[in-house]
PDB file of C-alpha atoms in Angstrom:
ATOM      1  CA  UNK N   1      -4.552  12.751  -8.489  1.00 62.00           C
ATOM      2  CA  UNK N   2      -1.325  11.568  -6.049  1.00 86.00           C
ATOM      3  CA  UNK N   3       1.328  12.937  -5.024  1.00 91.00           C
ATOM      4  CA  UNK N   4       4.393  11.790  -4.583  1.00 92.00           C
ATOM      5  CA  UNK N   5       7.829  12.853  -3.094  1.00 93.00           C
ATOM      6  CA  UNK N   6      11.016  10.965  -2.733  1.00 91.00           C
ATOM      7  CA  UNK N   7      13.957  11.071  -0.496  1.00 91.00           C
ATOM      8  CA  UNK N   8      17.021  11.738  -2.186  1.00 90.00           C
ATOM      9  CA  UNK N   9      19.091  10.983   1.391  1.00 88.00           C
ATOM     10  CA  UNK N  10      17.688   7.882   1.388  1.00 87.00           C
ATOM     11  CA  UNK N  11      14.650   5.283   0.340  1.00 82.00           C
ATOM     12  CA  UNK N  12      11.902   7.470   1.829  1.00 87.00           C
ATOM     13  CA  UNK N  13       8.862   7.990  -0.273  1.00 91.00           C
ATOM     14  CA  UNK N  14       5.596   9.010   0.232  1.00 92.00           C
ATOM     15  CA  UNK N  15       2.213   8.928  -1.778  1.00 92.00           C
ATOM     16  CA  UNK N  16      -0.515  11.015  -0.900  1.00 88.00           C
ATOM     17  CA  UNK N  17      -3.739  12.555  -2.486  1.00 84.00           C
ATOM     18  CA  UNK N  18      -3.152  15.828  -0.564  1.00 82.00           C
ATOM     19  CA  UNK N  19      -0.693  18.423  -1.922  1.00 85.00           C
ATOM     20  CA  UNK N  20      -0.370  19.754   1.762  1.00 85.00           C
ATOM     21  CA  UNK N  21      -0.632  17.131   3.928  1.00 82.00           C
ATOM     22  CA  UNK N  22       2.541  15.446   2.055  1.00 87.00           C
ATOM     23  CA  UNK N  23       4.599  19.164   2.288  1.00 91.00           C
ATOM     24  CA  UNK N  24       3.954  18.627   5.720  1.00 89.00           C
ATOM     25  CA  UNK N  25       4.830  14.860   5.750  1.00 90.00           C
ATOM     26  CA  UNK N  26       8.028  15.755   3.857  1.00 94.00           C
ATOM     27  CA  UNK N  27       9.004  18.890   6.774  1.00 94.00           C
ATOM     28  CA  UNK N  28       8.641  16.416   9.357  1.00 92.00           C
ATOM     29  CA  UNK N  29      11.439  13.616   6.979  1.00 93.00           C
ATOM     30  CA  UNK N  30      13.999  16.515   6.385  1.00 95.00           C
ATOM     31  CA  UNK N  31      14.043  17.005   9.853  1.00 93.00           C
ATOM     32  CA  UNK N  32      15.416  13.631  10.664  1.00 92.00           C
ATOM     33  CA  UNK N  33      18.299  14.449   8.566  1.00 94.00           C
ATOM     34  CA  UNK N  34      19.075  17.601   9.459  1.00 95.00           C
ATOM     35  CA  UNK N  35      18.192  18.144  12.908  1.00 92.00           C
ATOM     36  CA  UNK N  36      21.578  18.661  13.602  1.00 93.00           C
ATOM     37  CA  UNK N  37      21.745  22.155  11.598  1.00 93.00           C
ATOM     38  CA  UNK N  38      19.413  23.225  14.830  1.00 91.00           C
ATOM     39  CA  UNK N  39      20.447  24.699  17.502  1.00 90.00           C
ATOM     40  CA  UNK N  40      17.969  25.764  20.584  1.00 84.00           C
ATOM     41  CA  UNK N  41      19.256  28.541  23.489  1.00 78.00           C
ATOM     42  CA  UNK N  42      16.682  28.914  26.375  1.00 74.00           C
ATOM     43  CA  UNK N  43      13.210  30.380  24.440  1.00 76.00           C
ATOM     44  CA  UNK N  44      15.604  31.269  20.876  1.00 84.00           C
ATOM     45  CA  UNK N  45      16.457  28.716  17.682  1.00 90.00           C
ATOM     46  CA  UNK N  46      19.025  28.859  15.618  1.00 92.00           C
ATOM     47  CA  UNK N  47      19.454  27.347  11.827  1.00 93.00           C
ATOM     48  CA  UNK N  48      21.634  27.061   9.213  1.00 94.00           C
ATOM     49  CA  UNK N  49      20.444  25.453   5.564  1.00 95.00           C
ATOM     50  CA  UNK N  50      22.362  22.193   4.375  1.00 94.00           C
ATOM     51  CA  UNK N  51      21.238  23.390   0.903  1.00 94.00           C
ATOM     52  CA  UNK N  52      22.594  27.197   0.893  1.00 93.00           C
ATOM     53  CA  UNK N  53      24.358  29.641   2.955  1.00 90.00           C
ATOM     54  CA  UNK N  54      21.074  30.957   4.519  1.00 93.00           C
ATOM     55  CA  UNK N  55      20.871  30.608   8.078  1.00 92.00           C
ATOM     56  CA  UNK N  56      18.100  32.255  10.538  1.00 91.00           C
ATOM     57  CA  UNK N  57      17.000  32.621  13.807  1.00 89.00           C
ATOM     58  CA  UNK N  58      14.039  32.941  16.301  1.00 90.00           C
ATOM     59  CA  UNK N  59      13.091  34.117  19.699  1.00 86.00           C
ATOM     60  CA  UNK N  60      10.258  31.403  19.591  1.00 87.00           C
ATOM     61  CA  UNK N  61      11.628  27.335  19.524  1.00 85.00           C
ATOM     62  CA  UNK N  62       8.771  26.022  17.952  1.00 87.00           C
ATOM     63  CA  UNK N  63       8.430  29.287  15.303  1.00 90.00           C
ATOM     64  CA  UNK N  64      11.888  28.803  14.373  1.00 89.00           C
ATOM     65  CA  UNK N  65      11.480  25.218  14.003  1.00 92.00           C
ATOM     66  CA  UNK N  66       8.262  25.772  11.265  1.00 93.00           C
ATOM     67  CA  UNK N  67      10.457  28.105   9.299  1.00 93.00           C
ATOM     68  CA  UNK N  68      13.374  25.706   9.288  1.00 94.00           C
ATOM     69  CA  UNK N  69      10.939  23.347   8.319  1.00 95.00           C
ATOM     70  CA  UNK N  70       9.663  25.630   5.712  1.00 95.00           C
ATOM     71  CA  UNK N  71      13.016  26.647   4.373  1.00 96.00           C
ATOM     72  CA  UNK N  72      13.963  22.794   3.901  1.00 96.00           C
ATOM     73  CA  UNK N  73      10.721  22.011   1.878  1.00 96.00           C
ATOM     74  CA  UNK N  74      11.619  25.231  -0.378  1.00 95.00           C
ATOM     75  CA  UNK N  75      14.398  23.354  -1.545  1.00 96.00           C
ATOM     76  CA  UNK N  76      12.571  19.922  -2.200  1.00 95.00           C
ATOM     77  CA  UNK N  77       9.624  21.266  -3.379  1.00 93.00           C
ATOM     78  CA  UNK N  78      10.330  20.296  -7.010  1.00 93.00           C
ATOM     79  CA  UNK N  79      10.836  16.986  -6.311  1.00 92.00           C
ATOM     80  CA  UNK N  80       7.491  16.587  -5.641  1.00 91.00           C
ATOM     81  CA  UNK N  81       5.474  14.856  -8.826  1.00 90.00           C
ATOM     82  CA  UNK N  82       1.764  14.486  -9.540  1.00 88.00           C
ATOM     83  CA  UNK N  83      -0.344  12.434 -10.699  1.00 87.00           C
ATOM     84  CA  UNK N  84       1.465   8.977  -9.730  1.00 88.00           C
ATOM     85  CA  UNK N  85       0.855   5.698  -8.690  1.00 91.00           C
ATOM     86  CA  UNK N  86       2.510   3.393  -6.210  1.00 91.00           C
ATOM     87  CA  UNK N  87       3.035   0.969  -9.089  1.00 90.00           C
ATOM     88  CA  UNK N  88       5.345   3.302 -10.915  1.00 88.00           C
ATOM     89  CA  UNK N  89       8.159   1.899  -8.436  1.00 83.00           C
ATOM     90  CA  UNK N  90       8.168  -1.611 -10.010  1.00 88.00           C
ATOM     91  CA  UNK N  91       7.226  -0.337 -13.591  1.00 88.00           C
ATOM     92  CA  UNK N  92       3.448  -0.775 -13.225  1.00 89.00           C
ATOM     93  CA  UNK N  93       3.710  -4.835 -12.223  1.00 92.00           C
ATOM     94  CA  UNK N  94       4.888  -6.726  -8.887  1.00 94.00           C
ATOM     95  CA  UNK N  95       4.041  -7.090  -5.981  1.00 96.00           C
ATOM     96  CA  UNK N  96       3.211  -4.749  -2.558  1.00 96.00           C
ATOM     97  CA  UNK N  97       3.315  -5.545   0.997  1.00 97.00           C
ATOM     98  CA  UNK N  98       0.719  -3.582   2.141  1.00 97.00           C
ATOM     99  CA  UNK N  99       1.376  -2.625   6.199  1.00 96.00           C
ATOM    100  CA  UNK N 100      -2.003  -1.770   7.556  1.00 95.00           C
ATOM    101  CA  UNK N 101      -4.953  -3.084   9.689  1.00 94.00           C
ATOM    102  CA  UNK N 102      -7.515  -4.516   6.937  1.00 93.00           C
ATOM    103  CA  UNK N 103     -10.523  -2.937   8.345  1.00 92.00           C
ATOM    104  CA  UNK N 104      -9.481   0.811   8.036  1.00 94.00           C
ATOM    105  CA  UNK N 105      -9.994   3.536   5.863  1.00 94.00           C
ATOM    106  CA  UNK N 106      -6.346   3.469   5.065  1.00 93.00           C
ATOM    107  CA  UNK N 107      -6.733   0.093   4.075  1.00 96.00           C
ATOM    108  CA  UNK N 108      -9.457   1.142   2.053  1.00 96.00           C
ATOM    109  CA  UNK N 109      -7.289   3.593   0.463  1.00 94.00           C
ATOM    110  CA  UNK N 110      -4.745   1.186  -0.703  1.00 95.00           C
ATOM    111  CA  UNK N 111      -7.085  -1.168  -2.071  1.00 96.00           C
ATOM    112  CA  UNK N 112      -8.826   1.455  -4.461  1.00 95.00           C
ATOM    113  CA  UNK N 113      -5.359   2.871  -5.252  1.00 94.00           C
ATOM    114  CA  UNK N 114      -3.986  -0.729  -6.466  1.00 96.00           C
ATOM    115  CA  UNK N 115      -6.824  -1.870  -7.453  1.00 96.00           C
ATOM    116  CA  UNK N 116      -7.724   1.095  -9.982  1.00 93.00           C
ATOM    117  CA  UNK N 117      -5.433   0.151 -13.040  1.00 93.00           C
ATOM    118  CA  UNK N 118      -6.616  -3.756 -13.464  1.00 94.00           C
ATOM    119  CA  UNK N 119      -9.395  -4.354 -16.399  1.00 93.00           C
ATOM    120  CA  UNK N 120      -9.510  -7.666 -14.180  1.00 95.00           C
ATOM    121  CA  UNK N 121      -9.571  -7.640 -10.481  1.00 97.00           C
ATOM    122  CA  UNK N 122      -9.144 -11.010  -8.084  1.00 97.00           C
ATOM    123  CA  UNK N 123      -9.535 -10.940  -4.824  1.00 98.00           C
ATOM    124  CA  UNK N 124      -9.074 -12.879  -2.012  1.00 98.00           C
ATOM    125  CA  UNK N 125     -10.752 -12.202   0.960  1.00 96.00           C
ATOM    126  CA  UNK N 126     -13.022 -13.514   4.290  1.00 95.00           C
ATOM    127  CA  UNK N 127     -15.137 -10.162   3.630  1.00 95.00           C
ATOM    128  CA  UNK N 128     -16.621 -10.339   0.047  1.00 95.00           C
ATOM    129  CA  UNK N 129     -19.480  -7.675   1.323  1.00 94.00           C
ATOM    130  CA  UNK N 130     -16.934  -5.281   2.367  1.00 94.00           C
ATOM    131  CA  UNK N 131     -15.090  -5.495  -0.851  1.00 95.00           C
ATOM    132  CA  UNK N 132     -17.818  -5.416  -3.053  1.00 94.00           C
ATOM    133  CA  UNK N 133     -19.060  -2.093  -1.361  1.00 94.00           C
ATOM    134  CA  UNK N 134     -15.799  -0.282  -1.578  1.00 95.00           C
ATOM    135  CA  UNK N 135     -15.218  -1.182  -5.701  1.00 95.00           C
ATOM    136  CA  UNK N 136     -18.980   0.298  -5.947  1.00 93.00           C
ATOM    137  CA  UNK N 137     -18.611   3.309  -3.717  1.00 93.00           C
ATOM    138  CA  UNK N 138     -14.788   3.872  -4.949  1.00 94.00           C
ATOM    139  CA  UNK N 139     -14.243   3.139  -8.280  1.00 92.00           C
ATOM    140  CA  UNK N 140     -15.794   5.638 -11.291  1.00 90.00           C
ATOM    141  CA  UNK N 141     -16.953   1.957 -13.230  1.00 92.00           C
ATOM    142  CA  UNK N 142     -17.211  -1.432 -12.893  1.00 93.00           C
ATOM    143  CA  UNK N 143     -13.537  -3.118 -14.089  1.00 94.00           C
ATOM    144  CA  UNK N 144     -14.479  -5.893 -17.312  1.00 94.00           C
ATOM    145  CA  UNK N 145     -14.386  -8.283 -14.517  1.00 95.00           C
ATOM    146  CA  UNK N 146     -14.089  -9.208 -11.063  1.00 96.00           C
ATOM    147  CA  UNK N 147     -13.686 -12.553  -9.369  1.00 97.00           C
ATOM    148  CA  UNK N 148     -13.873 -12.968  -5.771  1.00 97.00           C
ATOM    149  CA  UNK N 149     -12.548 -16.040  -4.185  1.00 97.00           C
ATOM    150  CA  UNK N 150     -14.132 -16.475  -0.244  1.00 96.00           C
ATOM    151  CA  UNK N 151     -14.540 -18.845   2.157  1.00 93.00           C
ATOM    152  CA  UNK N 152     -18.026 -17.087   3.620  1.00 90.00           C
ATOM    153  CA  UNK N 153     -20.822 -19.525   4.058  1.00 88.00           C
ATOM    154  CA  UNK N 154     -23.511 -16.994   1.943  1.00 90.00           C
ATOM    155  CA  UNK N 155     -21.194 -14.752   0.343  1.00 89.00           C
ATOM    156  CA  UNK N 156     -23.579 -12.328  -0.668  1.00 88.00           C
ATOM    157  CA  UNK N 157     -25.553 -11.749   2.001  1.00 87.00           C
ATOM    158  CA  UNK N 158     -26.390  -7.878   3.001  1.00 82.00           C
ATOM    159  CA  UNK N 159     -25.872  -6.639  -0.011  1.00 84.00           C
ATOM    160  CA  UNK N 160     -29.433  -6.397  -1.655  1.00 84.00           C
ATOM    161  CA  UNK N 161     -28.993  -2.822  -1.595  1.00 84.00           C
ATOM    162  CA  UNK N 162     -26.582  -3.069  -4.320  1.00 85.00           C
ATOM    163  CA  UNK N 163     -27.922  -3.810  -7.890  1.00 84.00           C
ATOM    164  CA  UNK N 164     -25.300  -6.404  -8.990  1.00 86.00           C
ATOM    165  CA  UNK N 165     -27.317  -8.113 -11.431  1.00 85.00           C
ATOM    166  CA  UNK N 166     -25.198  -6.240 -14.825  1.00 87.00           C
ATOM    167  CA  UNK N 167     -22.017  -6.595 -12.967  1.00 91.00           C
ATOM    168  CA  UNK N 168     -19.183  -9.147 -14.389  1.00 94.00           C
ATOM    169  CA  UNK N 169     -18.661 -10.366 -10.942  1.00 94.00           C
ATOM    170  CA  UNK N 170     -17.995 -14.190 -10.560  1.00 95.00           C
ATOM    171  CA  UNK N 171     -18.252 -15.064  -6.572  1.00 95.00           C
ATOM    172  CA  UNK N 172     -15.899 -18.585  -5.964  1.00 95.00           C
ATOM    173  CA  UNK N 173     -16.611 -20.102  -2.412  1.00 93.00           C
ATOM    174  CA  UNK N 174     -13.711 -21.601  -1.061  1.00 93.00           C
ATOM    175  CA  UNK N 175     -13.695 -24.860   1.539  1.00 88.00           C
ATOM    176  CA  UNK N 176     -12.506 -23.546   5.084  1.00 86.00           C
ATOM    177  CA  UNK N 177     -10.282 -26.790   5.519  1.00 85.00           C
ATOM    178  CA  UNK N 178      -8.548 -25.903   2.196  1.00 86.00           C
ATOM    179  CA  UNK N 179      -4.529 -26.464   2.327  1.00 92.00           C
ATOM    180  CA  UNK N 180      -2.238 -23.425   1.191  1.00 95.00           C
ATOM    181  CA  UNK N 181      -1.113 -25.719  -1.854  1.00 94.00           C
ATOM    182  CA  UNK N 182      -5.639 -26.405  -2.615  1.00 94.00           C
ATOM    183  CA  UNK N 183      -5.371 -22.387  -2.620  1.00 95.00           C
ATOM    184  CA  UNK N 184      -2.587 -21.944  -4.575  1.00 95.00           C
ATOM    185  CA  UNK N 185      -3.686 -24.335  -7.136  1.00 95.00           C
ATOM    186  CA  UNK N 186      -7.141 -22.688  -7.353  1.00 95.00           C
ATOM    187  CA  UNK N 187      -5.476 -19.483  -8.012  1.00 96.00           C
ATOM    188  CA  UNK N 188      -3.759 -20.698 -10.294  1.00 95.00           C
ATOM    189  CA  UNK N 189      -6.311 -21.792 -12.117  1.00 94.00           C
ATOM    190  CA  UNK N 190      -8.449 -18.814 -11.778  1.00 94.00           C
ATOM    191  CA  UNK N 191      -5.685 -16.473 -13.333  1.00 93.00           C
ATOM    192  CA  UNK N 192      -4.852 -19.252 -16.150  1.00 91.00           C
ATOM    193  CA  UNK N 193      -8.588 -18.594 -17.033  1.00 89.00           C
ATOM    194  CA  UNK N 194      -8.335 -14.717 -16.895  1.00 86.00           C
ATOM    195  CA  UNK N 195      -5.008 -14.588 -18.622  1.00 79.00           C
ATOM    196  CA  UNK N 196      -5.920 -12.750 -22.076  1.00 73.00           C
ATOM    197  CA  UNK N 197      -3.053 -10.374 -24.305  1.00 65.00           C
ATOM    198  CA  UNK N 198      -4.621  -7.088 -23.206  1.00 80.00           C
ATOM    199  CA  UNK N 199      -5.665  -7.852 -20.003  1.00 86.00           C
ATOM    200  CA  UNK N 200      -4.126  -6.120 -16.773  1.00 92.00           C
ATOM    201  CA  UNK N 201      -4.668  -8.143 -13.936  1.00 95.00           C
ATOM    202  CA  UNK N 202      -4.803  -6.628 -10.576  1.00 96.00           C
ATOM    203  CA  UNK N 203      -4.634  -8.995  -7.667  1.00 97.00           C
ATOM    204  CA  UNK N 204      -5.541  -8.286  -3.700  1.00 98.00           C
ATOM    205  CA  UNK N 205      -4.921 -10.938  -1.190  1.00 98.00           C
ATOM    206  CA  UNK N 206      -6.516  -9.897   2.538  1.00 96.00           C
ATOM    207  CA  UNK N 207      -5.674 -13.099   4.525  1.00 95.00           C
ATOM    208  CA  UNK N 208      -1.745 -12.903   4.933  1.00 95.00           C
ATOM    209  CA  UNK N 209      -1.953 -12.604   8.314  1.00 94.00           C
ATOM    210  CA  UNK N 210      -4.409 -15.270   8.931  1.00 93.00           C
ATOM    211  CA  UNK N 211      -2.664 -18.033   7.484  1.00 95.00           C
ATOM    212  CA  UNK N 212       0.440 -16.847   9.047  1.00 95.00           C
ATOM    213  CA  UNK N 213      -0.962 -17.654  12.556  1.00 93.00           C
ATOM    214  CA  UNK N 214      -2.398 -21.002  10.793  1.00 93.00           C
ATOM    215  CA  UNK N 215       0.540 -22.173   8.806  1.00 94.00           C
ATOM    216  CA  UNK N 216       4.060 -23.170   9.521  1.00 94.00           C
ATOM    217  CA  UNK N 217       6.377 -20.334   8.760  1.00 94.00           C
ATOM    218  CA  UNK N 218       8.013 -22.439   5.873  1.00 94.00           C
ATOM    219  CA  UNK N 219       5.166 -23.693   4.667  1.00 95.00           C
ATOM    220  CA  UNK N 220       3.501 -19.894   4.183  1.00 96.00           C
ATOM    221  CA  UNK N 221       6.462 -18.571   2.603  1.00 95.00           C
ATOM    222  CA  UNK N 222       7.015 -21.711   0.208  1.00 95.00           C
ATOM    223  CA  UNK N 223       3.279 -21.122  -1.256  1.00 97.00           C
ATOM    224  CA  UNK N 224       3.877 -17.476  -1.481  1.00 96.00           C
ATOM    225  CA  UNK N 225       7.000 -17.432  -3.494  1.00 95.00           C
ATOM    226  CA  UNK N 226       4.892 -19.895  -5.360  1.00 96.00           C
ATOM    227  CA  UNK N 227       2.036 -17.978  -5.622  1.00 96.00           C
ATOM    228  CA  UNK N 228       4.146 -14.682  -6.654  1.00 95.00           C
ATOM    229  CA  UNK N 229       5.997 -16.263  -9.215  1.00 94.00           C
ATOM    230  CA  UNK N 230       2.745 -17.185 -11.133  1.00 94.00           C
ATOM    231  CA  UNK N 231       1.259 -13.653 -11.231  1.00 94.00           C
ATOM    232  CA  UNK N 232       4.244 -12.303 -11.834  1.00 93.00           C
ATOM    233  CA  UNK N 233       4.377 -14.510 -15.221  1.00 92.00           C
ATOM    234  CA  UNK N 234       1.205 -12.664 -16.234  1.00 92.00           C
ATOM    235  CA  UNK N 235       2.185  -9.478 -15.353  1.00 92.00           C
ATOM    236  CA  UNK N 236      -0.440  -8.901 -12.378  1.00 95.00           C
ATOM    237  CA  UNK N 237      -0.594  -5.611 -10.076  1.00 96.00           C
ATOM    238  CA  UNK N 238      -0.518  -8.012  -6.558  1.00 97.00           C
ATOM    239  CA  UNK N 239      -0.834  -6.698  -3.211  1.00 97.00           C
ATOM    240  CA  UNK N 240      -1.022  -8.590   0.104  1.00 98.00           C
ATOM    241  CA  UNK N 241      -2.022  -7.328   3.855  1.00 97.00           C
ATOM    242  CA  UNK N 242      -0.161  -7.825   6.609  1.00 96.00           C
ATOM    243  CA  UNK N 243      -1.554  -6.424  10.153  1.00 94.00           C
ATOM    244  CA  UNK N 244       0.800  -4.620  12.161  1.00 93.00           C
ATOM    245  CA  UNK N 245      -1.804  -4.761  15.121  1.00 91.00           C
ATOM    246  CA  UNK N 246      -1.613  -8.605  15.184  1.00 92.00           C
ATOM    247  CA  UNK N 247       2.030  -9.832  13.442  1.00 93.00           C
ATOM    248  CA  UNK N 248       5.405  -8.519  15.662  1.00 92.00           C
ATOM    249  CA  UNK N 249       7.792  -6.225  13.711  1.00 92.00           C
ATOM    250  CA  UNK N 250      10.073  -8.993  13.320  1.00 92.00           C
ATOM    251  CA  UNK N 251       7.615 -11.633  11.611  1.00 92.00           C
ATOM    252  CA  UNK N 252       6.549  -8.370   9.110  1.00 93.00           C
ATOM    253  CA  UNK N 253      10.248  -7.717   8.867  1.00 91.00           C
ATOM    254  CA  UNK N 254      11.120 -11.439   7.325  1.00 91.00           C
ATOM    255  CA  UNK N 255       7.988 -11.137   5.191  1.00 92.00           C
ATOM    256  CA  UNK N 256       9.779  -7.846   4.059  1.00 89.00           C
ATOM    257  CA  UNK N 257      12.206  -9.494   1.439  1.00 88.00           C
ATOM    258  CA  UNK N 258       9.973 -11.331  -0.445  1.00 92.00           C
ATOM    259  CA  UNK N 259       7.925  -8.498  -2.183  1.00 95.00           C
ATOM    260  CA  UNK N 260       9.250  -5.784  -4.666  1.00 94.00           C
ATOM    261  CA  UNK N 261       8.540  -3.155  -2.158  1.00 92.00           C
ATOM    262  CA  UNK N 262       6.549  -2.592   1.202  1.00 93.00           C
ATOM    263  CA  UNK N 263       4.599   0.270   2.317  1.00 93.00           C
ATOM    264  CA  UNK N 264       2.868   1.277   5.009  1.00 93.00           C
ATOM    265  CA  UNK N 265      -0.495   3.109   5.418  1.00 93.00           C
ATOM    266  CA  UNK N 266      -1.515   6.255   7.669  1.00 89.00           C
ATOM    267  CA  UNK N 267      -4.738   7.294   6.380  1.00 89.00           C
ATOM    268  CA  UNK N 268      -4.565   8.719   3.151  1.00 88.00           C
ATOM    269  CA  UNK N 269      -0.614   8.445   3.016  1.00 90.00           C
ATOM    270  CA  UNK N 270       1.388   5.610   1.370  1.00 93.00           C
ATOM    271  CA  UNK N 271       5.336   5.117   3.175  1.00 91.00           C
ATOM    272  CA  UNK N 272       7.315   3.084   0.774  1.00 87.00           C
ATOM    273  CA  UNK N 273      10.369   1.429   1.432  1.00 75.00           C
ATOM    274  CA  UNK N 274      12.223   1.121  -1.580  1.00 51.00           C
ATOM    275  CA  UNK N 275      14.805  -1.087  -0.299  1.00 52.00           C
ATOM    276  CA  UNK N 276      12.255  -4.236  -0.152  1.00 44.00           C
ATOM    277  CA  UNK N 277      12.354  -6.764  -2.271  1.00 45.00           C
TER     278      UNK N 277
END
């Protein structure tokens, strides 16, 4: 089950698995918007409540500041729905710019949580091992079928451990000195082949970043409008990674208007900005 809560002020949302941890995630928000209802003198705080005429006061700052904090949240509380998905915010189809370093839990996180509603799952990655460990460990079944497209040498290698001789798992190796439009087309193809009535295609794409450092700017965000367009005529579920380790805040930032929405990823927490796309 996820939570989620959503700004009213403004496009803040949040997703999160944990009924507390997003109360306390949605404290901290309020409290950039009405900080100014705080008032500290010496050891003492005082409040007053945007929503109501209550107002308080305490002889300890940072026990005054948990019951404004607390106060707040009593107001919002009902706001907060569960048993939602990300996808909701673009009416179960689109596409996500995932903010997050690709080998991380919250990565991880994001990946089972988009991944979870496709019958058919295609993903693009340098890390097939990694990915094939997760949807095992993570997901209650096996979806009808998953395709895995890869430029690793032996694709499968390290994971004898895993029985994935009943799986519907098709493994495509990709050439290293394949062009963004050679990729494209292949994908293409791939979902062309995939595409059935009552299918739901769900689509991850790790390697953003890496052909951003590769490819002229131009050139990457030609083949991804191209690339968008066609799952988006299928109705896929599409997320793609950007790092914010390794990409500046104003490459993510141009990236920004090109997907439905954008969230980023701190552990088990989703922050969406609705105003993408």
């Amino acid at each position: 089950m996820v939570y989620r809560w959503q700004c009213r002020q403004c496009s803040y949302t949040v997703f999160s698995p944990n009924e507390p941890a997003t109360a306390e995630t949605v404290k901290s928000h309020l409290m950039e918007h009405y900080s100014g209802q705080l008032a500290k003198e010496d050891f003492r705080v005082r409040w007053e409540c945007p929503y109501c005429d209550q107002a308080g006061q305490s002889h300890d700052a940072e026990d005054g500041v948990t019951r404004f904090k607390s106060h707040l949240f009593s107001h919002v509380e009902p706001l907060m729905e569960a048993g939602s998905h990300v996808a909701e915010a673009i009416n179960g189809t689109g596409t996500v710019l995932v903010k997050s370093p690709l080998d991380s839990s919250g990565a991880d996180n994001a990946r089972v949580h988009l991944l979870s509603p496709g019958d058919i799952l295609l993903i693009v990655t340098t890390t097939p091992v990694a990915r094939l460990r997760l949807l095992n460990e993570r997901l209650s079944e096996w979806p009808a079928w998953t395709i895995v497209l890869t430029t690793k040498p032996d694709p499968l290698a390290g994971v004898d451990d895993l029985d994935l001789d009943t799986v519907p798992l098709e493994i495509i190796q990709l050439d290293k000195r394949l062009g963004l439009r050679d990729l494209g087309e292949t994908i293409s193809r791939v979902v062309s082949e995939q595409n059935t009535t009552n299918s739901r295609l769900a689509f991850e794409f790790d390697i953003m970043s890496e052909i951003i450092d590769k490819f002229e700017m131009k050139t990457v965000f030609r083949f991804l409008h191209v690339l968008m367009n066609r799952l988006e005529n299928v109705g896929a579920l599409c997320h793609f990674f950007i790092n914010p380790q390794t990409q500046s805040a104003s490459t993510i930032n141009m990236f920004d208007g090109l997907f439905d929405i954008s969230m980023t990823v701190h552990g088990q927490r989703f922050v969406v900005d609705a105003d993408a796309g």
